[in-house]
Structures are given as structure tokens and as C-alpha cells.
């Protein structure tokens, strides 16, 4: 046996996996979950837009609460889509994503 043969497997550079454009993957959000999350983001954005159309209100407390919840739902659904559809899921790890 040659001296270099023992070390060949560990000293060769490992091939890096091919990079995906923008790190996009549907591995963690597949099946019916992806269309539901996309629909949630679209509908919450539509709710924000519809709320902004209202110019006059008698008691605006409910309208402001609706604005807060619809905007929060839109931002959180975008965050979920970004985490599950990019490399962030692998970067942080499944346990930290589930904790978050």
C-alpha cells in the first residue's frame, strides 16, 4: 500500500453542492402547504390595501386593529415563506426554526 493512498479520501477537497438561484427550494414547504401560505400572503396584503382605501370612519379603533393584524399577518407569512423556501432553514437548523 502506498503512503498517499491512506490519506486520499480525507485530503481531497469535497465537491460543493450546486447553488440554487437565491437559495430557493421547495423541499420544506411542499404539497398543499405552499399554495396555502402563498394565498395567505396574498389575502393579507389585499386586506392591508383595502384598509388603506377607507378614508373616513366614525370609530376607528376597530379599523386600526384590523390594520395592525392584517399587516402583521402579511409580514409573518412572508417571513415563513422566506424561511421555509430558502437556505435559511438549513442554516439555522430544524430545531431553531421550530422554536422560532
Coordinates of C-alpha atoms in Angstrom, one line a residue:
X1 CA 0.0 0.0 0.0
X2 CA 1.3 3.5 -0.8
X3 CA 1.7 6.1 1.8
X4 CA -0.5 8.6 0.0
X5 CA -3.4 6.1 -0.5
X6 CA -4.3 6.2 3.2
X7 CA -4.9 10.0 3.1
X8 CA -6.5 10.4 -0.3
X9 CA -10.1 10.1 0.9
X10 CA -9.7 12.7 3.7
X11 CA -7.5 15.2 2.0
X12 CA -9.3 15.6 -1.3
X13 CA -11.5 18.7 -1.4
X14 CA -15.1 17.9 -1.2
X15 CA -17.3 18.9 -4.1
X16 CA -19.8 21.6 -3.1
X17 CA -23.4 21.0 -3.9
X18 CA -24.6 23.2 -6.9
X19 CA -26.0 26.5 -5.8
X20 CA -29.7 27.2 -6.4
X21 CA -30.7 30.6 -7.6
X22 CA -31.3 32.8 -4.5
X23 CA -31.1 29.6 -2.5
X24 CA -34.8 28.7 -3.3
X25 CA -36.0 25.3 -2.5
X26 CA -39.5 23.8 -2.0
X27 CA -38.1 20.8 0.0
X28 CA -39.6 22.0 3.3
X29 CA -42.8 23.6 2.1
X30 CA -44.4 21.1 -0.3
X31 CA -47.8 19.8 -1.3
X32 CA -50.8 21.8 -0.2
X33 CA -48.8 23.9 2.3
X34 CA -47.1 26.1 -0.3
X35 CA -50.3 27.3 -2.1
X36 CA -52.0 27.9 1.3
X37 CA -49.1 30.1 2.6
X38 CA -48.9 32.0 -0.7
X39 CA -52.7 32.5 -0.6
X40 CA -52.4 33.7 3.0
X41 CA -49.7 36.3 2.0
X42 CA -51.8 37.5 -1.0
X43 CA -55.0 37.8 1.1
X44 CA -53.3 39.6 4.0
X45 CA -51.8 42.1 1.5
X46 CA -55.2 42.6 -0.1
X47 CA -56.6 43.3 3.4
X48 CA -53.9 45.9 4.0
X49 CA -54.7 47.5 0.7
X50 CA -58.4 47.5 1.4
X51 CA -57.9 49.0 4.8
X52 CA -55.9 51.9 3.3
X53 CA -58.8 52.7 0.9
X54 CA -61.0 53.7 3.8
X55 CA -60.8 57.5 4.2
X56 CA -63.5 58.3 6.9
X57 CA -64.6 56.3 9.9
X58 CA -66.7 57.1 12.9
X59 CA -64.9 54.9 15.4
X60 CA -61.5 54.0 14.1
X61 CA -60.4 51.7 16.8
X62 CA -61.5 48.5 15.1
X63 CA -60.1 49.7 11.8
X64 CA -56.7 50.4 13.4
X65 CA -56.8 46.9 15.0
X66 CA -57.6 45.4 11.6
X67 CA -54.8 47.3 10.0
X68 CA -52.3 46.0 12.6
X69 CA -53.4 42.4 12.4
X70 CA -53.6 42.3 8.6
X71 CA -50.1 43.9 8.3
X72 CA -48.7 41.6 10.9
X73 CA -50.2 38.6 9.1
X74 CA -48.7 39.7 5.8
X75 CA -45.2 40.2 7.3
X76 CA -45.3 36.9 9.2
X77 CA -46.5 34.9 6.2
X78 CA -43.6 36.5 4.1
X79 CA -41.2 35.5 6.9
X80 CA -42.5 32.0 6.9
X81 CA -42.2 31.7 3.1
X82 CA -38.7 33.1 3.2
X83 CA -37.5 30.7 5.9
X84 CA -39.0 27.6 4.5
X85 CA -38.3 28.3 0.8
X86 CA -34.7 29.4 1.1
X87 CA -31.4 28.0 2.6
X88 CA -32.2 29.7 5.9
X89 CA -33.9 26.5 7.1
X90 CA -30.7 24.5 6.7
X91 CA -28.5 27.3 8.0
X92 CA -30.3 27.7 11.4
X93 CA -31.4 24.0 11.7
X94 CA -34.8 22.5 12.2
X95 CA -34.8 22.8 16.0
X96 CA -34.2 26.5 16.0
X97 CA -36.7 27.1 13.2
X98 CA -39.3 25.2 15.1
X99 CA -38.5 27.1 18.3
X100 CA -38.8 30.4 16.4

